mmCIF file of N, CA, C and O in Angstrom:
data_model
loop_
_atom_site.group_PDB
_atom_site.id
_atom_site.type_symbol
_atom_site.label_atom_id
_atom_site.label_comp_id
_atom_site.label_asym_id
_atom_site.label_seq_id
_atom_site.Cartn_x
_atom_site.Cartn_y
_atom_site.Cartn_z
ATOM 1 N N GLN Q 230 -29.773 -0.164 36.303
ATOM 2 C CA GLN Q 230 -28.820 -0.106 37.391
ATOM 3 C C GLN Q 230 -28.583 -1.483 37.979
ATOM 4 O O GLN Q 230 -27.560 -1.708 38.578
ATOM 5 N N LYS Q 231 -29.536 -2.373 37.800
ATOM 6 C CA LYS Q 231 -29.370 -3.714 38.358
ATOM 7 C C LYS Q 231 -28.167 -4.406 37.738
ATOM 8 O O LYS Q 231 -27.375 -5.027 38.428
ATOM 9 N N TYR Q 232 -28.035 -4.283 36.402
ATOM 10 C CA TYR Q 232 -26.916 -4.939 35.735
ATOM 11 C C TYR Q 232 -25.587 -4.308 36.132
ATOM 12 O O TYR Q 232 -24.591 -4.986 36.296
ATOM 13 N N PHE Q 233 -25.578 -3.001 36.302
ATOM 14 C CA PHE Q 233 -24.351 -2.323 36.702
ATOM 15 C C PHE Q 233 -23.919 -2.762 38.100
ATOM 16 O O PHE Q 233 -22.749 -3.000 38.334
ATOM 17 N N SER Q 234 -24.864 -2.898 39.023
ATOM 18 C CA SER Q 234 -24.509 -3.305 40.384
ATOM 19 C C SER Q 234 -24.006 -4.748 40.405
ATOM 20 O O SER Q 234 -23.115 -5.087 41.188
ATOM 21 N N VAL Q 235 -24.528 -5.616 39.502
ATOM 22 C CA VAL Q 235 -24.033 -6.986 39.410
ATOM 23 C C VAL Q 235 -22.595 -6.975 38.922
ATOM 24 O O VAL Q 235 -21.739 -7.708 39.424
ATOM 25 N N GLY Q 236 -22.290 -6.101 37.937
ATOM 26 C CA GLY Q 236 -20.916 -5.997 37.436
ATOM 27 C C GLY Q 236 -19.951 -5.520 38.502
ATOM 28 O O GLY Q 236 -18.826 -6.020 38.611
ATOM 29 N N VAL Q 237 -20.379 -4.555 39.307
ATOM 30 C CA VAL Q 237 -19.533 -4.074 40.406
ATOM 31 C C VAL Q 237 -19.325 -5.192 41.422
ATOM 32 O O VAL Q 237 -18.213 -5.379 41.929
ATOM 33 N N TRP Q 238 -20.348 -5.939 41.730
ATOM 34 C CA TRP Q 238 -20.212 -7.042 42.685
ATOM 35 C C TRP Q 238 -19.229 -8.091 42.163
ATOM 36 O O TRP Q 238 -18.383 -8.583 42.918
ATOM 37 N N ILE Q 239 -19.316 -8.427 40.871
ATOM 38 C CA ILE Q 239 -18.385 -9.413 40.297
ATOM 39 C C ILE Q 239 -16.954 -8.892 40.361
ATOM 40 O O ILE Q 239 -16.026 -9.617 40.706
ATOM 41 N N ALA Q 240 -16.759 -7.606 40.041
ATOM 42 C CA ALA Q 240 -15.415 -7.026 40.070
ATOM 43 C C ALA Q 240 -14.850 -7.019 41.494
ATOM 44 O O ALA Q 240 -13.654 -7.251 41.696
ATOM 45 N N ARG Q 241 -15.672 -6.790 42.487
ATOM 46 C CA ARG Q 241 -15.188 -6.769 43.869
ATOM 47 C C ARG Q 241 -14.857 -8.165 44.380
ATOM 48 O O ARG Q 241 -13.955 -8.331 45.201
ATOM 49 N N THR Q 242 -15.604 -9.166 43.925
ATOM 50 C CA THR Q 242 -15.339 -10.529 44.398
ATOM 51 C C THR Q 242 -14.111 -11.139 43.726
ATOM 52 O O THR Q 242 -13.548 -12.095 44.260
ATOM 53 N N MET Q 243 -13.695 -10.593 42.609
ATOM 54 C CA MET Q 243 -12.502 -11.114 41.926
ATOM 55 C C MET Q 243 -11.272 -10.399 42.481
ATOM 56 O O MET Q 243 -10.810 -9.399 41.944
ATOM 57 N N THR Q 244 -10.751 -10.911 43.561
ATOM 58 C CA THR Q 244 -9.595 -10.262 44.198
ATOM 59 C C THR Q 244 -8.289 -10.661 43.539
ATOM 60 O O THR Q 244 -7.340 -9.903 43.523
ATOM 61 N N SER Q 245 -8.238 -11.837 42.967
ATOM 62 C CA SER Q 245 -7.001 -12.261 42.283
ATOM 63 C C SER Q 245 -7.388 -13.125 41.092
ATOM 64 O O SER Q 245 -8.438 -13.748 41.062
ATOM 65 N N SER Q 246 -6.502 -13.123 40.118
ATOM 66 C CA SER Q 246 -6.751 -13.950 38.939
ATOM 67 C C SER Q 246 -5.545 -14.844 38.702
ATOM 68 O O SER Q 246 -4.476 -14.648 39.268
ATOM 69 N N SER Q 247 -5.719 -15.773 37.849
ATOM 70 C CA SER Q 247 -4.660 -16.714 37.534
ATOM 71 C C SER Q 247 -3.534 -16.006 36.778
ATOM 72 O O SER Q 247 -3.771 -15.117 35.962
ATOM 73 N N PHE Q 248 -2.307 -16.411 37.044
ATOM 74 C CA PHE Q 248 -1.153 -15.849 36.355
ATOM 75 C C PHE Q 248 -1.231 -16.158 34.861
ATOM 76 O O PHE Q 248 -0.878 -15.320 34.017
ATOM 77 N N ALA Q 249 -1.719 -17.341 34.527
ATOM 78 C CA ALA Q 249 -1.844 -17.727 33.117
ATOM 79 C C ALA Q 249 -2.824 -16.815 32.384
ATOM 80 O O ALA Q 249 -2.601 -16.452 31.235
ATOM 81 N N VAL Q 250 -3.909 -16.437 33.040
ATOM 82 C CA VAL Q 250 -4.887 -15.549 32.415
ATOM 83 C C VAL Q 250 -4.277 -14.174 32.182
ATOM 84 O O VAL Q 250 -4.491 -13.551 31.140
ATOM 85 N N GLU Q 251 -3.491 -13.695 33.127
ATOM 86 C CA GLU Q 251 -2.848 -12.388 32.968
ATOM 87 C C GLU Q 251 -1.846 -12.412 31.821
ATOM 88 O O GLU Q 251 -1.772 -11.476 31.030
ATOM 89 N N VAL Q 252 -1.073 -13.483 31.709
ATOM 90 C CA VAL Q 252 -0.107 -13.604 30.608
ATOM 91 C C VAL Q 252 -0.852 -13.684 29.276
ATOM 92 O O VAL Q 252 -0.472 -13.038 28.297
ATOM 93 N N TRP Q 253 -1.913 -14.473 29.260
ATOM 94 C CA TRP Q 253 -2.705 -14.592 28.035
ATOM 95 C C TRP Q 253 -3.268 -13.238 27.613
ATOM 96 O O TRP Q 253 -3.224 -12.879 26.432
ATOM 97 N N ALA Q 254 -3.790 -12.483 28.562
ATOM 98 C CA ALA Q 254 -4.354 -11.170 28.251
ATOM 99 C C ALA Q 254 -3.269 -10.214 27.740
ATOM 100 O O ALA Q 254 -3.491 -9.446 26.795
ATOM 101 N N ALA Q 255 -2.085 -10.268 28.329
ATOM 102 C CA ALA Q 255 -0.984 -9.418 27.868
ATOM 103 C C ALA Q 255 -0.572 -9.802 26.450
ATOM 104 O O ALA Q 255 -0.323 -8.927 25.601
ATOM 105 N N LEU Q 256 -0.493 -11.094 26.175
ATOM 106 C CA LEU Q 256 -0.135 -11.543 24.823
ATOM 107 C C LEU Q 256 -1.193 -11.127 23.801
ATOM 108 O O LEU Q 256 -0.857 -10.744 22.674
ATOM 109 N N GLU Q 257 -2.449 -11.203 24.182
ATOM 110 C CA GLU Q 257 -3.517 -10.754 23.293
ATOM 111 C C GLU Q 257 -3.369 -9.270 22.979
ATOM 112 O O GLU Q 257 -3.538 -8.845 21.837
ATOM 113 N N GLY Q 258 -3.057 -8.479 23.981
ATOM 114 C CA GLY Q 258 -2.864 -7.041 23.765
ATOM 115 C C GLY Q 258 -1.693 -6.752 22.848
ATOM 116 O O GLY Q 258 -1.781 -5.924 21.937
ATOM 117 N N VAL Q 259 -0.570 -7.449 23.076
ATOM 118 C CA VAL Q 259 0.603 -7.265 22.220
ATOM 119 C C VAL Q 259 0.284 -7.688 20.784
ATOM 120 O O VAL Q 259 0.646 -7.007 19.824
ATOM 121 N N PHE Q 260 -0.400 -8.817 20.628
ATOM 122 C CA PHE Q 260 -0.771 -9.287 19.293
ATOM 123 C C PHE Q 260 -1.647 -8.263 18.582
ATOM 124 O O PHE Q 260 -1.450 -7.982 17.397
ATOM 125 N N TYR Q 261 -2.607 -7.683 19.289
ATOM 126 C CA TYR Q 261 -3.490 -6.693 18.688
ATOM 127 C C TYR Q 261 -2.700 -5.477 18.218
ATOM 128 O O TYR Q 261 -2.920 -4.970 17.119
ATOM 129 N N VAL Q 262 -1.792 -4.987 19.046
ATOM 130 C CA VAL Q 262 -1.004 -3.805 18.683
ATOM 131 C C VAL Q 262 -0.129 -4.106 17.463
ATOM 132 O O VAL Q 262 -0.052 -3.297 16.521
ATOM 133 N N ILE Q 263 0.509 -5.263 17.437
ATOM 134 C CA ILE Q 263 1.356 -5.628 16.295
ATOM 135 C C ILE Q 263 0.512 -5.750 15.032
ATOM 136 O O ILE Q 263 0.894 -5.259 13.965
ATOM 137 N N LEU Q 264 -0.630 -6.393 15.131
ATOM 138 C CA LEU Q 264 -1.502 -6.547 13.976
ATOM 139 C C LEU Q 264 -2.005 -5.192 13.486
ATOM 140 O O LEU Q 264 -2.046 -4.938 12.279
ATOM 141 N N PHE Q 265 -2.360 -4.319 14.405
ATOM 142 C CA PHE Q 265 -2.827 -2.985 14.031
ATOM 143 C C PHE Q 265 -1.743 -2.215 13.299
ATOM 144 O O PHE Q 265 -1.989 -1.604 12.259
ATOM 145 N N LEU Q 266 -0.514 -2.246 13.812
ATOM 146 C CA LEU Q 266 0.590 -1.530 13.164
ATOM 147 C C LEU Q 266 0.928 -2.140 11.806
ATOM 148 O O LEU Q 266 1.231 -1.412 10.849
ATOM 149 N N HIS Q 267 0.876 -3.463 11.704
ATOM 150 C CA HIS Q 267 1.165 -4.114 10.425
ATOM 151 C C HIS Q 267 0.123 -3.731 9.370
ATOM 152 O O HIS Q 267 0.476 -3.432 8.222
ATOM 153 N N ARG Q 268 -1.149 -3.719 9.737
ATOM 154 C CA ARG Q 268 -2.190 -3.318 8.791
ATOM 155 C C ARG Q 268 -2.044 -1.858 8.393
ATOM 156 O O ARG Q 268 -2.252 -1.499 7.248
ATOM 157 N N LYS Q 269 -1.668 -1.024 9.334
ATOM 158 C CA LYS Q 269 -1.464 0.394 9.029
ATOM 159 C C LYS Q 269 -0.307 0.553 8.045
ATOM 160 O O LYS Q 269 -0.379 1.349 7.115
ATOM 161 N N TRP Q 270 0.758 -0.214 8.233
ATOM 162 C CA TRP Q 270 1.905 -0.165 7.326
ATOM 163 C C TRP Q 270 1.516 -0.682 5.938
ATOM 164 O O TRP Q 270 1.897 -0.097 4.924
ATOM 165 N N LEU Q 271 0.745 -1.782 5.875
ATOM 166 C CA LEU Q 271 0.322 -2.312 4.583
ATOM 167 C C LEU Q 271 -0.565 -1.323 3.833
ATOM 168 O O LEU Q 271 -0.466 -1.191 2.613
ATOM 169 N N ASN Q 272 -1.429 -0.624 4.538
ATOM 170 C CA ASN Q 272 -2.299 0.356 3.883
ATOM 171 C C ASN Q 272 -1.526 1.562 3.381
ATOM 172 O O ASN Q 272 -1.993 2.256 2.482
ATOM 173 N N SER Q 273 -0.355 1.817 3.932
ATOM 174 C CA SER Q 273 0.425 2.974 3.501
ATOM 175 C C SER Q 273 1.230 2.689 2.236
ATOM 176 O O SER Q 273 1.741 3.608 1.612
ATOM 177 N N LEU Q 274 1.342 1.426 1.837
ATOM 178 C CA LEU Q 274 2.130 1.079 0.662
ATOM 179 C C LEU Q 274 1.363 1.380 -0.612
ATOM 180 O O LEU Q 274 0.139 1.322 -0.654
ATOM 181 N N ASP Q 275 2.092 1.690 -1.655
ATOM 182 C CA ASP Q 275 1.507 1.975 -2.960
ATOM 183 C C ASP Q 275 1.288 0.662 -3.703
ATOM 184 O O ASP Q 275 2.220 -0.116 -3.892
ATOM 185 N N THR Q 276 0.063 0.412 -4.147
ATOM 186 C CA THR Q 276 -0.245 -0.858 -4.802
ATOM 187 C C THR Q 276 0.452 -0.987 -6.148
ATOM 188 O O THR Q 276 0.864 -2.082 -6.529
ATOM 189 N N LEU Q 277 0.619 0.108 -6.870
ATOM 190 C CA LEU Q 277 1.316 0.045 -8.151
ATOM 191 C C LEU Q 277 2.770 -0.327 -7.941
ATOM 192 O O LEU Q 277 3.319 -1.160 -8.669
ATOM 193 N N GLU Q 278 3.386 0.255 -6.940
ATOM 194 C CA GLU Q 278 4.786 -0.074 -6.643
ATOM 195 C C GLU Q 278 4.941 -1.542 -6.258
ATOM 196 O O GLU Q 278 5.884 -2.209 -6.668
ATOM 197 N N LEU Q 279 3.986 -2.061 -5.495
ATOM 198 C CA LEU Q 279 4.044 -3.467 -5.108
ATOM 199 C C LEU Q 279 3.896 -4.386 -6.307
ATOM 200 O O LEU Q 279 4.584 -5.398 -6.408
ATOM 201 N N SER Q 280 2.999 -4.044 -7.230
ATOM 202 C CA SER Q 280 2.816 -4.901 -8.401
ATOM 203 C C SER Q 280 4.045 -4.856 -9.295
ATOM 204 O O SER Q 280 4.410 -5.860 -9.895
ATOM 205 N N LEU Q 281 4.692 -3.717 -9.397
ATOM 206 C CA LEU Q 281 5.905 -3.637 -10.213
ATOM 207 C C LEU Q 281 7.059 -4.371 -9.563
ATOM 208 O O LEU Q 281 7.913 -4.935 -10.247
ATOM 209 N N ARG Q 282 7.095 -4.383 -8.251
ATOM 210 C CA ARG Q 282 8.160 -5.084 -7.547
ATOM 211 C C ARG Q 282 8.019 -6.596 -7.703
ATOM 212 O O ARG Q 282 9.003 -7.316 -7.827
ATOM 213 N N SER Q 283 6.789 -7.082 -7.734
ATOM 214 C CA SER Q 283 6.581 -8.524 -7.839
ATOM 215 C C SER Q 283 6.749 -9.028 -9.268
ATOM 216 O O SER Q 283 7.067 -10.190 -9.477
ATOM 217 N N ALA Q 284 6.521 -8.183 -10.256
ATOM 218 C CA ALA Q 284 6.688 -8.582 -11.652
ATOM 219 C C ALA Q 284 7.407 -7.454 -12.394
ATOM 220 O O ALA Q 284 6.785 -6.588 -12.995
ATOM 221 N N PRO Q 285 8.735 -7.446 -12.323
ATOM 222 C CA PRO Q 285 9.474 -6.334 -12.922
ATOM 223 C C PRO Q 285 9.344 -6.324 -14.445
ATOM 224 O O PRO Q 285 9.111 -7.354 -15.067
ATOM 225 N N MET Q 286 9.492 -5.139 -15.033
ATOM 226 C CA MET Q 286 9.423 -4.998 -16.481
ATOM 227 C C MET Q 286 10.616 -5.705 -17.115
ATOM 228 O O MET Q 286 11.735 -5.643 -16.604
ATOM 229 N N LEU Q 287 10.372 -6.343 -18.242
ATOM 230 C CA LEU Q 287 11.432 -7.036 -18.955
ATOM 231 C C LEU Q 287 12.116 -6.082 -19.921
ATOM 232 O O LEU Q 287 11.486 -5.173 -20.466
ATOM 233 N N GLU Q 288 13.388 -6.317 -20.129
ATOM 234 C CA GLU Q 288 14.118 -5.551 -21.135
ATOM 235 C C GLU Q 288 13.667 -6.012 -22.516
ATOM 236 O O GLU Q 288 13.027 -7.052 -22.668
ATOM 237 N N LEU Q 289 14.031 -5.255 -23.540
ATOM 238 C CA LEU Q 289 13.598 -5.559 -24.898
ATOM 239 C C LEU Q 289 14.065 -6.948 -25.340
ATOM 240 O O LEU Q 289 13.305 -7.713 -25.935
ATOM 241 N N GLU Q 290 15.300 -7.289 -25.025
ATOM 242 C CA GLU Q 290 15.818 -8.612 -25.402
ATOM 243 C C GLU Q 290 15.045 -9.729 -24.691
ATOM 244 O O GLU Q 290 14.731 -10.756 -25.288
ATOM 245 N N GLU Q 291 14.755 -9.523 -23.416
ATOM 246 C CA GLU Q 291 14.021 -10.533 -22.645
ATOM 247 C C GLU Q 291 12.593 -10.693 -23.175
ATOM 248 O O GLU Q 291 12.072 -11.803 -23.239
ATOM 249 N N ARG Q 292 11.958 -9.572 -23.553
ATOM 250 C CA ARG Q 292 10.620 -9.646 -24.127
ATOM 251 C C ARG Q 292 10.632 -10.411 -25.444
ATOM 252 O O ARG Q 292 9.750 -11.233 -25.704
ATOM 253 N N ASN Q 293 11.643 -10.141 -26.283
ATOM 254 C CA ASN Q 293 11.761 -10.842 -27.555
ATOM 255 C C ASN Q 293 11.978 -12.333 -27.333
ATOM 256 O O ASN Q 293 11.389 -13.173 -28.024
ATOM 257 N N GLU Q 294 12.808 -12.664 -26.360
ATOM 258 C CA GLU Q 294 13.055 -14.071 -26.032
ATOM 259 C C GLU Q 294 11.768 -14.757 -25.543
ATOM 260 O O GLU Q 294 11.465 -15.889 -25.944
ATOM 261 N N LEU Q 295 11.010 -14.062 -24.706
ATOM 262 C CA LEU Q 295 9.742 -14.609 -24.214
ATOM 263 C C LEU Q 295 8.764 -14.806 -25.369
ATOM 264 O O LEU Q 295 8.086 -15.829 -25.453
ATOM 265 N N TRP Q 296 8.682 -13.826 -26.264
ATOM 266 C CA TRP Q 296 7.781 -13.936 -27.407
ATOM 267 C C TRP Q 296 8.167 -15.120 -28.291
ATOM 268 O O TRP Q 296 7.305 -15.879 -28.727
ATOM 269 N N GLN Q 297 9.467 -15.282 -28.552
ATOM 270 C CA GLN Q 297 9.917 -16.402 -29.376
ATOM 271 C C GLN Q 297 9.619 -17.735 -28.696
ATOM 272 O O GLN Q 297 9.220 -18.697 -29.345
ATOM 273 N N LEU Q 298 9.798 -17.781 -27.400
ATOM 274 C CA LEU Q 298 9.488 -18.997 -26.649
ATOM 275 C C LEU Q 298 8.002 -19.341 -26.763
ATOM 276 O O LEU Q 298 7.642 -20.503 -26.950
ATOM 277 N N MET Q 299 7.135 -18.320 -26.667
ATOM 278 C CA MET Q 299 5.699 -18.559 -26.790
ATOM 279 C C MET Q 299 5.339 -19.022 -28.198
ATOM 280 O O MET Q 299 4.553 -19.942 -28.377
ATOM 281 N N MET Q 300 5.925 -18.403 -29.206
ATOM 282 C CA MET Q 300 5.593 -18.763 -30.588
ATOM 283 C C MET Q 300 6.202 -20.102 -30.993
ATOM 284 O O MET Q 300 5.620 -20.840 -31.784
ATOM 285 N N ASP Q 301 7.387 -20.436 -30.471
ATOM 286 C CA ASP Q 301 8.011 -21.721 -30.792
ATOM 287 C C ASP Q 301 7.252 -22.882 -30.156
ATOM 288 O O ASP Q 301 7.290 -23.996 -30.662
ATOM 289 N N GLY Q 302 6.569 -22.613 -29.065
ATOM 290 C CA GLY Q 302 5.832 -23.661 -28.377
ATOM 291 C C GLY Q 302 4.538 -24.025 -29.088
ATOM 292 O O GLY Q 302 3.922 -25.039 -28.787
ATOM 293 N N GLU Q 303 4.124 -23.236 -30.035
ATOM 294 C CA GLU Q 303 2.878 -23.481 -30.765
ATOM 295 C C GLU Q 303 3.190 -23.740 -32.225
ATOM 296 O O GLU Q 303 3.944 -22.995 -32.854
ATOM 297 N N GLU Q 304 2.606 -24.813 -32.761
ATOM 298 C CA GLU Q 304 2.831 -25.115 -34.176
ATOM 299 C C GLU Q 304 2.071 -24.140 -35.057
ATOM 300 O O GLU Q 304 2.556 -23.686 -36.078
ATOM 301 N N GLU Q 305 0.876 -23.810 -34.643
ATOM 302 C CA GLU Q 305 0.042 -22.943 -35.461
ATOM 303 C C GLU Q 305 -0.350 -21.718 -34.645
ATOM 304 O O GLU Q 305 -1.039 -21.822 -33.631
ATOM 305 N N CYS Q 306 0.096 -20.572 -35.092
ATOM 306 C CA CYS Q 306 -0.131 -19.328 -34.350
ATOM 307 C C CYS Q 306 -1.619 -18.992 -34.265
ATOM 308 O O CYS Q 306 -2.094 -18.511 -33.242
ATOM 309 N N ALA Q 307 -2.367 -19.258 -35.333
ATOM 310 C CA ALA Q 307 -3.792 -18.919 -35.340
ATOM 311 C C ALA Q 307 -4.559 -19.703 -34.281
ATOM 312 O O ALA Q 307 -5.413 -19.152 -33.588
ATOM 313 N N SER Q 308 -4.244 -20.975 -34.127
ATOM 314 C CA SER Q 308 -4.949 -21.763 -33.118
ATOM 315 C C SER Q 308 -4.565 -21.300 -31.708
ATOM 316 O O SER Q 308 -5.390 -21.301 -30.804
ATOM 317 N N PHE Q 309 -3.323 -20.883 -31.530
ATOM 318 C CA PHE Q 309 -2.881 -20.380 -30.234
ATOM 319 C C PHE Q 309 -3.674 -19.137 -29.848
ATOM 320 O O PHE Q 309 -4.196 -19.031 -28.735
ATOM 321 N N ILE Q 310 -3.782 -18.189 -30.773
ATOM 322 C CA ILE Q 310 -4.506 -16.952 -30.482
ATOM 323 C C ILE Q 310 -5.988 -17.246 -30.274
ATOM 324 O O ILE Q 310 -6.628 -16.684 -29.382
ATOM 325 N N SER Q 311 -6.538 -18.142 -31.064
ATOM 326 C CA SER Q 311 -7.937 -18.503 -30.906
ATOM 327 C C SER Q 311 -8.192 -19.127 -29.538
ATOM 328 O O SER Q 311 -9.174 -18.797 -28.865
ATOM 329 N N GLU Q 312 -7.309 -20.018 -29.117
ATOM 330 C CA GLU Q 312 -7.469 -20.644 -27.802
ATOM 331 C C GLU Q 312 -7.275 -19.644 -26.677
ATOM 332 O O GLU Q 312 -7.878 -19.771 -25.616
ATOM 333 N N TRP Q 313 -6.427 -18.661 -26.880
ATOM 334 C CA TRP Q 313 -6.207 -17.638 -25.860
ATOM 335 C C TRP Q 313 -7.501 -16.891 -25.552
ATOM 336 O O TRP Q 313 -7.786 -16.527 -24.422
ATOM 337 N N PHE Q 314 -8.308 -16.682 -26.585
ATOM 338 C CA PHE Q 314 -9.583 -15.988 -26.421
ATOM 339 C C PHE Q 314 -10.725 -16.981 -26.240
ATOM 340 O O PHE Q 314 -11.832 -16.772 -26.722
ATOM 341 N N PHE Q 315 -10.467 -18.066 -25.534
ATOM 342 C CA PHE Q 315 -11.467 -19.068 -25.145
ATOM 343 C C PHE Q 315 -12.184 -19.683 -26.345
ATOM 344 O O PHE Q 315 -13.392 -19.863 -26.338
ATOM 345 N N GLY Q 316 -11.414 -19.996 -27.394
ATOM 346 C CA GLY Q 316 -11.963 -20.701 -28.542
ATOM 347 C C GLY Q 316 -12.745 -19.843 -29.518
ATOM 348 O O GLY Q 316 -13.440 -20.382 -30.384
ATOM 349 N N GLU Q 317 -12.644 -18.532 -29.404
ATOM 350 C CA GLU Q 317 -13.332 -17.653 -30.362
ATOM 351 C C GLU Q 317 -12.722 -17.835 -31.747
ATOM 352 O O GLU Q 317 -11.531 -18.059 -31.894
ATOM 353 N N LYS Q 318 -13.550 -17.719 -32.763
ATOM 354 C CA LYS Q 318 -13.036 -17.769 -34.130
ATOM 355 C C LYS Q 318 -12.248 -16.498 -34.413
ATOM 356 O O LYS Q 318 -12.577 -15.421 -33.893
ATOM 357 N N LEU Q 319 -11.227 -16.614 -35.231
ATOM 358 C CA LEU Q 319 -10.402 -15.449 -35.544
ATOM 359 C C LEU Q 319 -11.212 -14.350 -36.220
ATOM 360 O O LEU Q 319 -10.913 -13.165 -36.048
ATOM 361 N N GLU Q 320 -12.218 -14.722 -36.975
ATOM 362 C CA GLU Q 320 -13.035 -13.730 -37.667
ATOM 363 C C GLU Q 320 -13.804 -12.846 -36.688
ATOM 364 O O GLU Q 320 -14.126 -11.701 -36.990
ATOM 365 N N SER Q 321 -14.129 -13.375 -35.516
ATOM 366 C CA SER Q 321 -14.912 -12.596 -34.554
ATOM 367 C C SER Q 321 -14.045 -11.737 -33.639
ATOM 368 O O SER Q 321 -14.568 -10.921 -32.892
ATOM 369 N N LEU Q 322 -12.723 -11.903 -33.685
ATOM 370 C CA LEU Q 322 -11.828 -11.088 -32.859
ATOM 371 C C LEU Q 322 -11.638 -9.726 -33.506
ATOM 372 O O LEU Q 322 -11.526 -9.606 -34.724
ATOM 373 N N THR Q 323 -11.603 -8.718 -32.687
ATOM 374 C CA THR Q 323 -11.376 -7.366 -33.206
ATOM 375 C C THR Q 323 -9.898 -7.014 -33.098
ATOM 376 O O THR Q 323 -9.115 -7.695 -32.433
ATOM 377 N N LYS Q 324 -9.551 -5.943 -33.767
ATOM 378 C CA LYS Q 324 -8.172 -5.448 -33.703
ATOM 379 C C LYS Q 324 -7.818 -5.089 -32.255
ATOM 380 O O LYS Q 324 -6.712 -5.331 -31.801
ATOM 381 N N TYR Q 325 -8.791 -4.542 -31.545
ATOM 382 C CA TYR Q 325 -8.571 -4.175 -30.153
ATOM 383 C C TYR Q 325 -8.239 -5.404 -29.299
ATOM 384 O O TYR Q 325 -7.364 -5.342 -28.432
ATOM 385 N N ASP Q 326 -8.911 -6.527 -29.534
ATOM 386 C CA ASP Q 326 -8.655 -7.749 -28.767
ATOM 387 C C ASP Q 326 -7.219 -8.216 -28.957
ATOM 388 O O ASP Q 326 -6.525 -8.565 -27.990
ATOM 389 N N VAL Q 327 -6.777 -8.237 -30.205
ATOM 390 C CA VAL Q 327 -5.415 -8.698 -30.493
ATOM 391 C C VAL Q 327 -4.398 -7.720 -29.929
ATOM 392 O O VAL Q 327 -3.374 -8.124 -29.359
ATOM 393 N N MET Q 328 -4.674 -6.418 -30.053
ATOM 394 C CA MET Q 328 -3.747 -5.424 -29.486
ATOM 395 C C MET Q 328 -3.686 -5.547 -27.966
ATOM 396 O O MET Q 328 -2.622 -5.407 -27.367
ATOM 397 N N ASP Q 329 -4.811 -5.815 -27.343
ATOM 398 C CA ASP Q 329 -4.852 -5.998 -25.893
ATOM 399 C C ASP Q 329 -3.998 -7.193 -25.486
ATOM 400 O O ASP Q 329 -3.236 -7.128 -24.522
ATOM 401 N N TYR Q 330 -4.115 -8.287 -26.224
ATOM 402 C CA TYR Q 330 -3.297 -9.470 -25.939
ATOM 403 C C TYR Q 330 -1.813 -9.159 -26.116
ATOM 404 O O TYR Q 330 -0.990 -9.528 -25.276
ATOM 405 N N LEU Q 331 -1.461 -8.478 -27.198
ATOM 406 C CA LEU Q 331 -0.045 -8.183 -27.462
ATOM 407 C C LEU Q 331 0.532 -7.249 -26.393
ATOM 408 O O LEU Q 331 1.649 -7.465 -25.918
ATOM 409 N N THR Q 332 -0.222 -6.233 -26.009
ATOM 410 C CA THR Q 332 0.304 -5.333 -24.978
ATOM 411 C C THR Q 332 0.429 -6.052 -23.641
ATOM 412 O O THR Q 332 1.384 -5.828 -22.907
ATOM 413 N N TRP Q 333 -0.501 -6.954 -23.343
ATOM 414 C CA TRP Q 333 -0.388 -7.719 -22.103
ATOM 415 C C TRP Q 333 0.844 -8.605 -22.129
ATOM 416 O O TRP Q 333 1.612 -8.674 -21.181
ATOM 417 N N SER Q 334 1.035 -9.319 -23.252
ATOM 418 C CA SER Q 334 2.127 -10.293 -23.298
ATOM 419 C C SER Q 334 3.493 -9.631 -23.392
ATOM 420 O O SER Q 334 4.490 -10.238 -22.985
ATOM 421 N N MET Q 335 3.545 -8.423 -23.908
ATOM 422 C CA MET Q 335 4.862 -7.809 -24.127
ATOM 423 C C MET Q 335 5.204 -6.716 -23.119
ATOM 424 O O MET Q 335 6.379 -6.508 -22.833
ATOM 425 N N PHE Q 336 4.227 -6.021 -22.590
ATOM 426 C CA PHE Q 336 4.560 -4.841 -21.800
ATOM 427 C C PHE Q 336 4.063 -4.853 -20.378
ATOM 428 O O PHE Q 336 4.367 -3.959 -19.609
ATOM 429 N N GLU Q 337 3.242 -5.803 -19.980
ATOM 430 C CA GLU Q 337 2.803 -5.840 -18.580
ATOM 431 C C GLU Q 337 3.643 -6.792 -17.796
ATOM 432 O O GLU Q 337 4.036 -7.815 -18.206
#
């Protein structure tokens, strides 16, 4: 009860506060409400929809053009694929690894 009575005494002695402090407190409250609503809105969005919006699917012609651009930029296709997998030898790559790379480069 001692701490509670000290708090009541402090509240009674504070008869007025600075206008700047009141404005600051109001701005803090408004900022909190805006931030809370913004986070609530962000949590309501679908993450798959957001990822598709930021990187739209390419049409077949665009995918072919991208593939040709990637292959034209490399003199040797085998070294390109090997470097893509962090320098792994082609013999150690599985069919799944290459298929994973192709699906990533063409369809994601």
